[in-house]
Amino acid sequence: MNLLEVRNLVKNFNGIKAVDNVSFKVPEGSIFGLIGRNGAGKTTTIRMMMNIYLPDSGEVVLGGVKVGQEFKNKVGYLPEERGLYKKMKVIETLMYFAELKGATGKEVNKKAEWYLNRFDLFDRRLSKMEDLSKGNQQKIQFITTILHDPEFVILDEPFSGLDPVNTNLLKDIILELKEQGKIIIFSTHLMDFAEKMCDHIVMIDHGKVVLEGPLSGIKQKYAQKNISLNYEGDINFLKGNPIVEKIEDFGNSTGIRLKDSNQSQQLLKLLVDNNIIVKKFDANDISLQEIFIELVGQEETNGSSVKKEVLYA
Amino acid sequence: MLNKRILAVIKRELREKLFSKSFIVMTLLVPGLIFLAIGVQTLLITNQQKNLKIDVISDDPGLITALRSSFMSSEIGKDGKYLLTFQTENKNDVSKYVESKRNDINDDKLGGVVYIPESALKDKKVDYYAKSSQNISLFKDFDAPINKALIDSYFADRTLSKDDMNFLRSSVDFTGFKVTKEGGIKEEGYGNMIIAYLLTFLLYFSMIMIGQMTMQSVIEEKGSKIVEVILSSVSPTELMSGKILGASITGVIQMAIWLSPIILVMSTTIFVLPKEFLFSISSTVIIYALINFFIGLLTFIGLYAMMGAIFDNAQDAASGAMPVMMLILIPFFIAMSMIDNPNRPVAVIASYFPFASILVMPMRLTLVGVQIWQLAVATLINILTFVAIFPVAGKIYRVGILRTGKKPKWSEVIKWLKYKY
């Protein structure tokens, strides 16, 4: 069993809770998204998973065993802020980082050259890192992350600072790795990437998990709860109705959030009964971005009320 | 304790440091200069001019006889350095004689003419004619035999005993003796003092140089965010141990290269030193110096690495590293102060004091000699210092290495020790 599980992680910095009782499971064979705003606690969580920070309490467990050096060797990690030795040659850099993971020898060298070929960098293998363009340095960074053939690939904000070409390249690599059966965990605040790539997400805000589950399930549930409406007439009567949680006017359309996802038919009936001309009634269209804003963005409008409810679809 | 990951870090550190241009230049420059100095001495002794023709003339035949016997019985008359001719010339013909030799002197066929007039028996004034009129080495060589001849002639008609004569002829001669605790008194030149200072200076210099290099490398790793990638593979303690060991091995290699001239002089006969520069140090001293240096490097580089982790730019780190620098600088000055009295109490205390011992004890060992148990105690103290310092430095390193942002206060750094990381 290769089930990776994060159990009740807590980390304080100077009395501020950076990570507050975070738990989730990373299913096998999935691309797992750790999403949240900047400063939500994603990097701290990942650092604790990598044993770079020791948690104040809680643990990270792989197949029932607390992770340690063994796990580190199985992981390829690409941190958000990343650098390489400027004066080191490309091939030396690749071999060094593989050696730190315990991978040495001719095989690794061959593989490094294979990757360099694939990324059109073979002729630069004896160049110093500082002589490479930023885009090429990023490519070398990907290679160092996966050269030792890790079982887990953890990418912290992998798309930040990448040019469009490298963004696509990294996307391809991630999908390829998934096909090879690797478990990929990446953190991002870019919802459209998460939406396109992840099978499974956990959303963190203010150090707490606010949402966890398979992306399809989450979307389904939120889509039916959130109705996008175009109409003629006066819908003021809906205010205070027990099935409606919130009405928002977006100008072109109106968003109505229901208290429960199976109340959409009830709402439609209510509208028709009240002689509203319904031009569009869409209960199946919501982006992760909207879910994200709904869950973590509301406190900015509602002051400091932190959403405590954890949803599991 | 040593695992593959630490070894990988050590290997990288060695590669990076040993092949850096500044390291190679510094490492070769120092022994280069020492070899040059020793080489010049060797050259002066072995390749000194042979058979330099010098005409010794006088207007007093009696004086010529005395000079001949005086020169022949002295060392310079025997070692073949000079080829001497003795001649009596009329007082008035001296300038003519020199004139006749003008071509020979300019063609280097004749080294020079020494004219000892009869009047020298009163005022000891002697003339020297040559291409370059100031020849200190010749003056030094000729001083004693001429003086002897003059004394012999001057006192020839007076009744003085042979002992009186010998006393008159001799000049004051200092000989230094080293008194050791093991018993026995050895005759010794300035050699040991020079070696002691050289050793102390090199220790000081190398420790600061390699310490600073390590600090820079930690700052680079921290500043360019390499460290997080590395820490996903190795633990902070492994990384720090690897860096310190790598840098310390580099330092010992450097020191061994620096000391190679001394080792060569000790163990071979390729180089010859003048008697007054001869030194007597045993291979034990060299081995002790290297071991002691290694422990010292581990300790100080640990502190420098810690400083590199606290700050994230070279400027802040340079001022932050001042306390570490003081730990090297103050013992260095104490060691240097031993020149006028190697046994001053502060030096004796410092030779056992944590940190200071690393610089002061080798100085004491070469200058005055210490017993084996004293060396053992000092080494033990140094090892204990390292053992005590390492966890503290390691903790601060672990916390500091991932911190960015504003420069931390010392009070905050002390708080880091309580952090759980």
XYZ file of C-alpha atoms in Angstrom:
734
model
C 0.000 0.000 0.000
C 1.277 3.391 -0.944
C -1.413 5.493 0.627
C -0.005 8.802 1.732
C -1.868 10.321 4.591
C -1.501 13.607 6.393
C -2.846 13.436 9.920
C -3.694 16.455 12.066
C -0.667 18.547 11.184
C -0.177 21.665 13.277
C 2.562 24.249 12.900
C 2.921 27.557 14.719
C 5.305 30.362 13.900
C 5.691 32.907 16.692
C 2.229 32.109 17.983
C 0.595 32.343 14.568
C -1.032 29.142 13.378
C 0.335 28.572 9.905
C -1.139 25.104 9.659
C -4.043 24.206 11.896
C -4.999 20.589 12.195
C -4.695 19.678 8.538
C -5.599 16.124 7.501
C -6.058 14.586 4.066
C -5.419 11.432 2.112
C -3.643 11.281 -1.220
C -5.210 8.482 -3.278
C -2.971 6.367 -5.464
C -2.647 7.109 -9.141
C -4.001 10.601 -8.923
C -2.986 14.137 -9.497
C -3.626 15.746 -6.183
C -4.108 19.488 -5.921
C -3.355 21.433 -2.791
C -5.101 24.690 -3.417
C -5.508 27.910 -1.531
C -4.491 31.533 -1.563
C -0.984 32.757 -1.055
C -0.123 32.356 2.593
C -2.868 29.836 3.233
C -0.403 27.276 4.586
C 0.246 25.172 1.487
C 4.032 25.488 1.484
C 4.277 24.892 5.220
C 2.161 21.742 4.829
C 4.372 20.520 2.000
C 7.533 21.289 3.970
C 6.219 19.192 6.835
C 5.404 16.403 4.392
C 9.005 16.605 3.184
C 10.352 16.562 6.730
C 11.935 19.962 6.189
C 9.870 21.362 9.045
C 8.995 19.272 12.052
C 5.287 19.608 12.829
C 4.299 20.834 16.295
C 1.924 17.905 16.292
C 0.457 15.441 13.850
C 2.207 13.166 11.402
C 2.647 12.200 7.803
C 2.134 8.522 7.163
C 2.940 6.390 4.145
C 1.351 2.943 4.039
C 0.813 3.152 7.780
C 4.416 4.096 8.599
C 5.591 7.536 9.634
C 7.645 9.061 6.832
C 11.381 9.584 7.118
C 14.460 9.452 4.946
C 13.045 6.504 2.978
C 10.180 8.695 1.869
C 12.506 11.562 0.952
C 14.336 9.245 -1.427
C 11.049 8.324 -3.107
C 10.016 11.920 -3.660
C 10.930 14.410 -6.297
C 10.342 17.884 -4.905
C 10.212 21.137 -6.788
C 9.907 24.001 -4.286
C 8.212 27.239 -5.125
C 11.368 29.256 -4.708
C 14.059 27.276 -6.380
C 17.628 27.793 -7.323
C 20.656 25.867 -8.459
C 24.373 26.321 -8.005
C 25.384 29.000 -10.465
C 28.925 27.819 -10.988
C 28.089 24.160 -11.379
C 27.866 22.531 -14.776
C 24.503 21.259 -16.008
C 25.396 17.577 -15.992
C 27.176 17.870 -12.622
C 24.098 19.532 -11.166
C 21.836 16.738 -12.374
C 24.169 14.025 -11.101
C 24.605 15.740 -7.730
C 20.918 16.055 -6.992
C 20.339 12.460 -8.074
C 23.210 11.343 -5.833
C 21.600 13.076 -2.848
C 18.608 10.835 -3.486
C 20.834 7.788 -3.605
C 20.818 7.398 -7.397
C 24.296 7.079 -8.881
C 26.074 5.389 -11.738
C 26.063 5.164 -15.499
C 22.332 4.504 -15.717
C 21.552 7.821 -14.095
C 24.021 9.563 -16.360
C 22.369 8.002 -19.405
C 18.976 9.033 -18.199
C 20.159 12.571 -17.517
C 21.421 12.774 -21.086
C 18.145 11.364 -22.346
C 16.199 14.085 -20.548
C 18.622 16.760 -21.758
C 18.058 15.546 -25.301
C 14.351 15.622 -24.841
C 14.445 19.186 -23.585
C 16.855 20.301 -26.324
C 19.587 20.988 -23.822
C 22.034 18.192 -24.621
C 24.550 20.557 -26.206
C 24.477 22.672 -23.048
C 25.334 19.816 -20.695
C 28.814 21.177 -19.979
C 27.690 24.794 -19.591
C 27.610 26.429 -16.222
C 24.147 26.994 -14.807
C 24.658 30.762 -14.757
C 25.191 30.760 -18.537
C 21.747 29.272 -19.149
C 18.654 31.354 -19.791
C 16.042 31.437 -17.065
C 13.731 29.218 -19.071
C 16.470 26.642 -19.537
C 17.350 26.758 -15.850
C 13.721 25.926 -15.122
C 13.961 22.935 -17.433
C 17.023 21.710 -15.548
C 15.040 22.106 -12.350
C 12.293 19.816 -13.655
C 14.892 17.248 -14.595
C 16.494 17.322 -11.130
C 13.037 16.726 -9.692
C 12.336 13.559 -11.660
C 15.746 12.182 -12.637
C 15.940 9.683 -9.775
C 12.623 8.161 -10.848
C 10.597 9.094 -7.767
C 7.303 7.468 -6.833
C 5.921 10.753 -5.589
C 6.348 14.099 -7.268
C 5.589 17.122 -5.136
C 5.456 20.431 -6.934
C 4.970 23.659 -4.990
C 3.399 26.306 -7.204
C 5.077 24.696 -10.210
C 3.670 27.142 -12.742
C 4.710 30.341 -11.019
C 7.285 32.187 -13.050
C 7.220 29.791 -15.996
C 7.045 31.065 -19.544
C 4.188 29.685 -21.691
C 6.428 27.156 -23.427
C 7.684 25.716 -20.153
C 4.199 25.802 -18.685
C 3.038 23.496 -21.441
C 6.121 21.357 -21.128
C 5.563 20.909 -17.409
C 1.918 20.091 -17.976
C 2.939 17.376 -20.425
C 5.476 15.984 -17.966
C 2.921 15.891 -15.185
C 0.459 13.984 -17.353
C 3.190 11.613 -18.510
C 4.233 10.965 -14.940
C 0.638 10.213 -14.088
C 0.506 7.665 -16.885
C 3.628 6.039 -15.452
C 1.698 5.582 -12.225
C 3.432 8.253 -10.194
C 1.525 10.122 -7.567
C 1.641 13.824 -8.222
C 0.894 16.412 -5.613
C 0.944 20.020 -6.573
C 0.006 23.159 -4.826
C -1.333 26.156 -6.652
C -3.393 29.264 -6.262
C -4.234 29.146 -9.970
C -7.646 27.514 -10.035
C -7.857 26.944 -13.769
C -4.744 24.759 -13.697
C -6.037 22.821 -10.752
C -9.381 22.390 -12.466
C -7.838 21.139 -15.705
C -5.368 18.750 -14.138
C -6.385 17.529 -10.726
C -8.380 14.431 -9.958
C -8.502 15.207 -6.321
C -8.183 18.425 -4.391
C -7.834 19.714 -0.904
C -8.469 23.390 -0.329
C -6.684 25.116 2.516
C -7.455 28.489 3.965
C -5.921 30.107 7.018
C -4.180 26.863 7.765
C -7.352 24.835 7.791
C -8.813 22.386 5.303
C -12.026 23.866 3.954
C -12.731 21.388 1.206
C -11.525 17.954 0.241
C -12.532 15.360 -2.280
C -12.532 14.268 -5.917
C -12.879 17.285 -8.162
C -15.805 15.876 -10.137
C -17.832 15.242 -6.990
C -17.115 18.684 -5.609
C -18.089 20.386 -8.813
C -21.280 18.406 -9.097
C -22.367 19.276 -5.641
C -21.530 22.966 -5.939
C -22.960 23.255 -9.400
C -26.389 22.102 -8.247
C -26.306 24.374 -5.272
C -25.387 27.401 -7.327
C -27.810 28.500 -9.940
C -27.071 30.967 -12.646
C -30.272 32.767 -13.593
C -31.409 35.170 -16.320
C -34.946 36.425 -15.864
C -37.543 39.165 -16.221
C -39.618 40.240 -13.255
C -39.054 40.880 -9.572
C -37.373 38.192 -7.514
C -37.300 40.089 -4.247
C -39.740 37.601 -2.810
C -36.900 35.079 -2.711
C -35.138 37.018 -0.003
C -35.783 35.324 3.266
C -36.983 32.158 1.617
C -35.804 29.153 3.650
C -34.249 27.332 0.662
C -32.156 30.325 -0.492
C -28.895 31.064 1.172
C -27.664 34.001 -0.865
C -28.572 36.064 -3.899
C -25.908 37.880 -5.838
C -26.417 40.210 -8.782
C -23.650 39.858 -11.336
C -25.228 42.318 -13.822
C -25.804 40.039 -16.802
C -26.970 37.224 -14.614
C -27.946 36.555 -11.059
C -26.380 33.916 -8.883
C -28.528 32.153 -6.367
C -27.034 29.816 -3.833
C -29.318 27.231 -2.320
C -29.034 25.805 1.143
C -29.152 22.297 -0.270
C -28.149 20.912 -3.645
C -31.380 19.010 -4.240
C -33.565 22.081 -3.956
C -33.008 23.363 -7.500
C -36.286 21.994 -8.865
C -38.063 23.593 -5.923
C -36.524 26.943 -6.800
C -37.531 26.659 -10.464
C -41.103 25.909 -9.418
C -41.065 28.870 -7.064
C -39.952 31.184 -9.861
C -42.557 29.909 -12.310
C -45.245 30.080 -9.668
C -44.383 33.715 -9.052
C -44.691 34.626 -12.747
C -41.029 35.239 -13.316
C -40.020 34.801 -16.966
C -37.059 32.430 -16.784
C -34.685 32.974 -19.705
C -31.807 30.860 -18.450
C -31.648 28.506 -15.537
C -28.279 26.769 -15.258
C -27.639 24.422 -12.391
C -24.678 22.710 -13.957
C -22.052 25.352 -14.520
C -19.535 26.308 -11.905
C -15.785 26.646 -12.052
C -13.356 25.773 -9.319
C -12.549 29.459 -9.248
C -16.128 30.207 -8.225
C -16.147 27.494 -5.600
C -12.871 28.867 -4.304
C -14.194 32.401 -4.070
C -17.389 31.161 -2.507
C -15.535 29.259 0.160
C -12.591 31.445 1.004
C -13.393 34.748 -0.634
C -16.498 35.515 1.404
C -14.717 36.483 4.542
C -13.370 39.495 2.731
C -16.941 40.719 2.297
C -18.258 39.361 5.561
C -15.471 40.616 7.757
C -13.556 38.112 9.759
C -15.965 35.224 9.991
C -13.946 32.144 9.190
C -15.791 29.332 7.594
C -15.515 26.416 9.928
C -17.521 23.887 7.991
C -15.521 21.207 6.244
C -17.209 19.765 3.255
C -16.564 16.363 1.890
C -18.306 15.479 -1.324
C 27.260 8.895 11.174
C 28.727 9.257 7.712
C 26.238 8.232 5.082
C 26.069 8.462 1.296
C 24.318 11.790 1.399
C 26.930 13.409 3.632
C 29.632 11.960 1.394
C 27.910 13.436 -1.647
C 27.861 16.852 0.019
C 31.532 16.491 1.057
C 32.488 15.558 -2.499
C 30.724 18.582 -3.903
C 32.313 20.901 -1.352
C 35.766 19.534 -2.132
C 35.214 19.877 -5.869
C 33.910 23.379 -5.523
C 36.647 24.605 -3.173
C 39.711 22.722 -4.375
C 39.143 23.763 -7.974
C 38.267 27.381 -7.345
C 40.829 29.778 -8.734
C 41.235 31.822 -5.555
C 41.877 28.679 -3.535
C 44.503 27.373 -5.955
C 46.267 30.734 -6.101
C 46.307 31.166 -2.315
C 47.337 27.598 -1.712
C 50.271 27.722 -4.084
C 51.336 31.280 -3.356
C 52.181 30.738 0.302
C 54.504 27.732 -0.059
C 55.802 29.359 -3.233
C 56.994 32.296 -1.178
C 58.410 30.061 1.541
C 60.202 27.922 -1.025
C 61.551 31.062 -2.632
C 62.940 32.291 0.694
C 64.492 28.917 1.513
C 65.713 28.531 -2.043
C 67.488 31.872 -1.934
C 69.205 30.829 1.311
C 70.218 27.508 -0.229
C 71.488 29.250 -3.315
C 73.540 31.678 -1.250
C 75.162 28.860 0.658
C 75.786 26.290 -2.049
C 76.285 28.452 -5.122
C 78.306 31.217 -3.557
C 81.052 32.604 -5.695
C 84.194 30.473 -5.742
C 87.736 31.614 -6.286
C 86.992 35.276 -6.235
C 90.394 36.807 -6.935
C 91.378 39.380 -4.387
C 94.748 41.068 -4.209
C 95.810 41.860 -0.678
C 98.514 44.512 -0.671
C 100.362 46.432 1.960
C 103.285 48.804 2.139
C 104.632 46.908 5.148
C 106.297 43.542 4.335
C 105.936 42.444 7.961
C 102.216 43.070 7.820
C 101.930 41.057 4.590
C 103.530 38.072 6.335
C 101.166 38.410 9.261
C 98.177 38.754 6.893
C 99.177 35.699 4.890
C 99.448 33.475 7.962
C 96.271 34.954 9.440
C 94.229 34.351 6.265
C 95.681 30.884 5.718
C 94.721 29.788 9.209
C 91.209 31.258 8.981
C 88.211 29.587 7.399
C 87.967 31.786 4.355
C 91.535 30.965 3.490
C 90.572 27.300 3.364
C 87.069 27.059 1.862
C 88.121 28.290 -1.552
C 85.684 31.154 -1.627
C 88.491 33.559 -2.358
C 91.733 33.209 -4.299
C 94.115 35.480 -2.490
C 97.463 36.926 -3.550
C 99.653 38.806 -1.092
C 101.984 41.537 -2.291
C 104.045 44.358 -0.904
C 103.722 47.656 -2.758
C 105.237 51.000 -2.133
C 102.936 53.456 -0.507
C 103.278 55.776 -3.510
C 102.725 53.029 -6.040
C 99.366 51.875 -4.663
C 97.272 54.125 -6.882
C 99.403 53.112 -9.851
C 98.907 49.468 -8.942
C 95.124 49.861 -8.783
C 95.228 51.745 -12.089
C 97.067 48.820 -13.684
C 94.351 46.467 -12.545
C 91.498 48.625 -13.817
C 90.810 46.443 -16.858
C 91.032 43.221 -14.898
C 88.541 44.516 -12.347
C 86.106 45.699 -15.013
C 86.370 42.400 -16.891
C 85.694 40.495 -13.648
C 89.117 38.867 -13.837
C 89.921 40.398 -10.522
C 87.403 40.747 -7.708
C 89.118 43.596 -6.021
C 92.118 44.973 -4.219
C 92.379 45.280 -0.457
C 95.018 47.744 0.669
C 96.129 47.553 4.291
C 98.488 50.468 4.877
C 100.985 50.512 7.687
C 98.917 53.271 9.264
C 96.224 50.637 9.868
C 98.313 49.546 12.802
C 97.236 52.784 14.425
C 93.719 53.484 13.108
C 92.645 50.091 11.625
C 91.618 51.839 8.392
C 91.670 49.617 5.325
C 90.939 50.472 1.669
C 88.956 48.340 -0.744
C 88.991 48.869 -4.511
C 86.420 47.030 -6.632
C 83.655 47.396 -9.206
C 81.157 47.898 -6.414
C 82.790 49.460 -3.435
C 80.339 48.181 -0.835
C 80.588 44.433 -0.348
C 79.150 43.573 3.022
C 79.802 39.871 2.712
C 83.480 40.469 1.885
C 83.874 43.014 4.696
C 82.393 40.483 7.086
C 84.672 37.715 5.844
C 87.830 39.855 5.904
C 87.175 41.596 9.186
C 88.428 38.858 11.470
C 91.620 37.778 9.640
C 92.728 41.366 9.021
C 91.981 42.285 12.609
C 93.954 39.269 13.775
C 96.956 40.189 11.614
C 96.844 43.769 12.843
C 96.646 42.673 16.467
C 99.466 40.194 15.975
C 101.710 42.834 14.380
C 100.749 45.539 16.841
C 101.539 43.442 19.861
C 104.513 41.646 18.249
C 107.167 43.578 20.178
C 105.237 43.651 23.435
C 105.250 40.875 25.855
C 101.820 39.425 26.057
C 100.961 35.857 26.754
C 99.287 33.691 24.172
C 96.079 33.674 26.226
C 96.063 37.462 26.266
C 96.457 37.445 22.530
C 93.638 34.963 22.003
C 91.360 37.015 24.165
C 92.171 40.150 22.226
C 91.532 38.477 18.901
C 88.185 37.000 19.723
C 84.914 38.863 19.333
C 81.712 38.366 21.294
C 79.757 35.340 20.090
C 76.145 34.671 21.105
C 74.818 31.172 21.131
C 71.148 30.472 21.912
C 70.221 27.431 23.981
C 66.751 25.957 24.379
C 65.978 24.574 27.817
C 63.340 21.848 27.628
C 61.338 20.275 30.408
C 62.392 16.813 29.312
C 65.866 17.681 30.397
C 68.835 18.470 28.260
C 69.802 21.743 26.751
C 69.904 22.072 23.006
C 71.634 24.603 20.914
C 69.170 26.191 18.539
C 68.833 28.993 16.001
C 65.982 31.360 15.175
C 64.452 28.583 13.103
C 61.884 27.476 15.657
C 60.713 30.966 16.303
C 60.224 31.557 12.604
C 58.380 28.244 12.254
C 56.201 29.042 15.275
C 55.146 32.363 13.842
C 54.673 30.950 10.399
C 52.532 28.155 11.780
C 50.396 30.518 13.842
C 49.968 32.925 10.995
C 48.998 30.180 8.562
C 46.535 28.690 11.073
C 44.935 32.066 11.567
C 44.893 32.916 7.911
C 43.566 29.583 6.711
C 40.854 29.403 9.353
C 39.517 32.831 8.481
C 39.807 32.247 4.756
C 38.057 28.875 4.743
C 35.534 30.033 7.334
C 34.573 32.984 5.164
C 34.387 30.776 2.078
C 32.014 28.411 3.868
C 29.916 31.293 5.115
C 29.631 32.641 1.574
C 28.605 29.245 0.300
C 25.878 28.926 2.951
C 24.625 32.401 2.079
C 24.594 31.442 -1.590
C 22.562 28.319 -0.881
C 20.179 30.245 1.292
C 19.922 33.300 -0.933
C 19.409 31.434 -4.179
C 16.939 29.018 -2.547
C 18.996 25.969 -3.433
C 18.751 24.871 0.144
C 15.111 23.864 0.009
C 15.769 21.500 -2.870
C 18.689 19.999 -0.990
C 16.709 19.694 2.225
C 14.108 17.628 0.396
C 16.859 15.020 0.069
C 19.082 15.445 3.107
C 18.490 16.636 6.648
C 19.863 20.034 7.690
C 22.301 18.303 10.044
C 23.583 16.115 7.223
C 23.988 19.132 4.961
C 25.828 21.101 7.638
C 28.055 18.163 8.597
C 28.911 17.587 4.946
C 29.754 21.225 4.403
C 31.880 21.491 7.532
C 33.737 18.253 6.860
C 34.290 19.157 3.217
C 35.648 22.571 4.122
C 37.816 21.186 6.945
C 39.359 18.548 4.685
C 40.054 21.303 2.169
C 41.731 23.273 4.937
C 43.936 20.401 6.037
C 44.986 19.761 2.435
C 45.804 23.427 2.113
C 47.779 23.426 5.347
C 49.700 20.297 4.352
C 50.669 22.009 1.105
C 51.654 25.127 3.014
C 53.795 23.133 5.396
C 55.416 21.076 2.650
C 58.509 23.338 2.474
C 59.116 22.775 6.174
C 58.561 19.040 5.847
C 60.916 18.927 2.861
C 63.632 20.823 4.692
C 63.213 18.471 7.641
C 63.274 15.232 5.723
C 65.552 15.841 2.761
C 68.832 17.515 2.017
C 67.636 19.343 -1.079
C 67.532 22.561 0.903
C 70.171 23.959 3.183
C 69.523 26.683 5.672
C 72.107 28.951 7.319
C 73.037 27.827 10.791
C 71.157 30.647 12.490
C 67.886 29.625 10.788
C 68.098 25.947 11.609
C 65.070 24.589 13.412
C 64.442 21.464 15.333
C 60.837 20.358 15.201
C 59.805 16.773 15.133
C 57.236 15.200 12.868
C 55.057 14.940 16.010
C 54.738 18.705 15.962
C 53.602 18.675 12.336
C 51.101 15.871 12.929
C 49.809 17.549 16.072
C 49.520 20.845 14.196
C 47.434 19.230 11.454
C 45.129 17.355 13.859
C 44.738 20.422 16.011
C 44.039 22.477 12.911
C 41.374 20.018 11.742
C 39.542 20.235 15.075
C 39.869 24.007 14.983
C 38.426 24.146 11.490
C 35.465 21.948 12.446
C 34.705 24.310 15.309
C 35.177 27.639 13.562
C 33.653 26.594 10.248
C 30.628 25.370 12.204
C 30.312 28.865 13.653
C 30.810 30.507 10.267
C 28.179 28.225 8.696
C 25.818 29.207 11.506
C 26.432 32.896 10.770
C 25.792 32.306 7.082
C 22.450 30.728 7.939
C 21.377 33.600 10.193
C 21.859 36.312 7.581
C 20.835 36.293 3.982
C 23.325 38.693 2.474
C 27.081 38.916 2.592
C 27.123 42.380 4.148
C 25.029 41.530 7.187
C 26.913 38.285 7.581
C 30.290 40.008 7.500
C 29.384 42.204 10.455
C 27.544 39.339 12.130
C 30.633 37.170 11.882
C 32.731 39.645 13.860
C 32.345 37.724 17.151
C 33.614 34.562 15.441
C 36.479 36.523 13.956
C 37.339 37.796 17.450
C 37.512 34.213 18.694
C 40.319 33.723 16.160
C 41.878 37.168 16.310
C 42.356 37.500 20.077
C 44.173 34.146 20.440
C 46.228 35.137 17.411
C 47.426 38.273 19.178
C 48.090 36.343 22.382
C 50.195 33.897 20.368
C 52.050 36.783 18.732
C 52.724 38.364 22.116
C 54.756 35.316 23.047
C 57.678 36.728 21.048
C 59.215 38.568 24.020
C 58.170 36.067 26.643
C 56.787 32.706 25.582
C 55.895 31.907 29.185
C 53.665 34.838 29.995
C 50.726 33.589 32.085
C 48.035 34.733 29.670
C 49.597 32.552 26.978
C 49.758 29.544 29.277
C 46.082 29.963 30.227
C 45.083 30.604 26.628
C 46.780 27.414 25.520
C 44.133 25.476 27.462
C 41.236 27.838 26.890
C 38.438 26.749 24.531
C 38.888 28.275 21.046
C 42.141 30.019 22.028
C 43.936 26.722 22.541
C 43.764 25.996 18.813
C 46.080 28.886 17.990
C 48.123 29.247 21.157
C 49.060 25.643 21.920
C 50.994 24.981 18.670
C 52.912 28.193 19.342
C 53.820 27.063 22.839
C 54.758 23.651 21.549
C 57.248 24.966 18.995
C 58.601 27.814 21.123
C 59.004 26.347 24.589
C 57.976 22.727 24.304
C 55.204 21.078 26.283
C 54.656 17.607 27.587
C 52.511 15.025 25.849
C 49.836 15.081 28.551
C 49.500 18.821 28.141
C 48.913 18.376 24.431
C 46.380 15.680 25.208
C 44.507 17.942 27.616
C 44.432 20.794 25.102
C 43.205 18.456 22.363
C 40.528 17.072 24.638
C 39.364 20.584 25.500
C 39.206 21.426 21.802
C 37.197 18.306 21.010
C 34.800 19.019 23.883
C 34.403 22.596 22.661
C 33.444 21.273 19.246
C 31.041 18.731 20.715
C 29.389 21.472 22.763
C 29.249 23.977 19.930
C 27.991 21.707 17.163
C 24.414 21.084 18.393
C 23.944 24.804 19.111
C 25.331 25.881 15.746
C 23.367 23.081 14.095
C 20.095 24.191 15.650
C 20.567 27.823 14.680
C 21.628 26.699 11.214
C 18.496 24.564 10.852
C 16.183 27.376 11.842
C 18.046 30.113 10.016
C 18.613 28.400 6.714
C 14.935 28.527 5.712
C 14.195 31.962 7.092
C 14.084 34.981 4.884
C 13.055 38.541 5.408
C 14.413 41.049 7.825
C 17.689 40.675 9.622
C 17.036 38.867 12.904
C 18.098 40.313 16.241
C 20.480 38.321 18.425
C 17.730 37.916 20.998
C 15.593 36.263 18.328
C 18.443 34.003 17.320
C 18.721 32.820 20.912
C 14.986 32.082 20.861
C 15.536 29.848 17.831
C 17.326 27.426 20.105
C 13.988 26.635 21.723
C 12.204 26.109 18.413
C 11.112 22.710 17.372
C 12.399 22.222 13.863
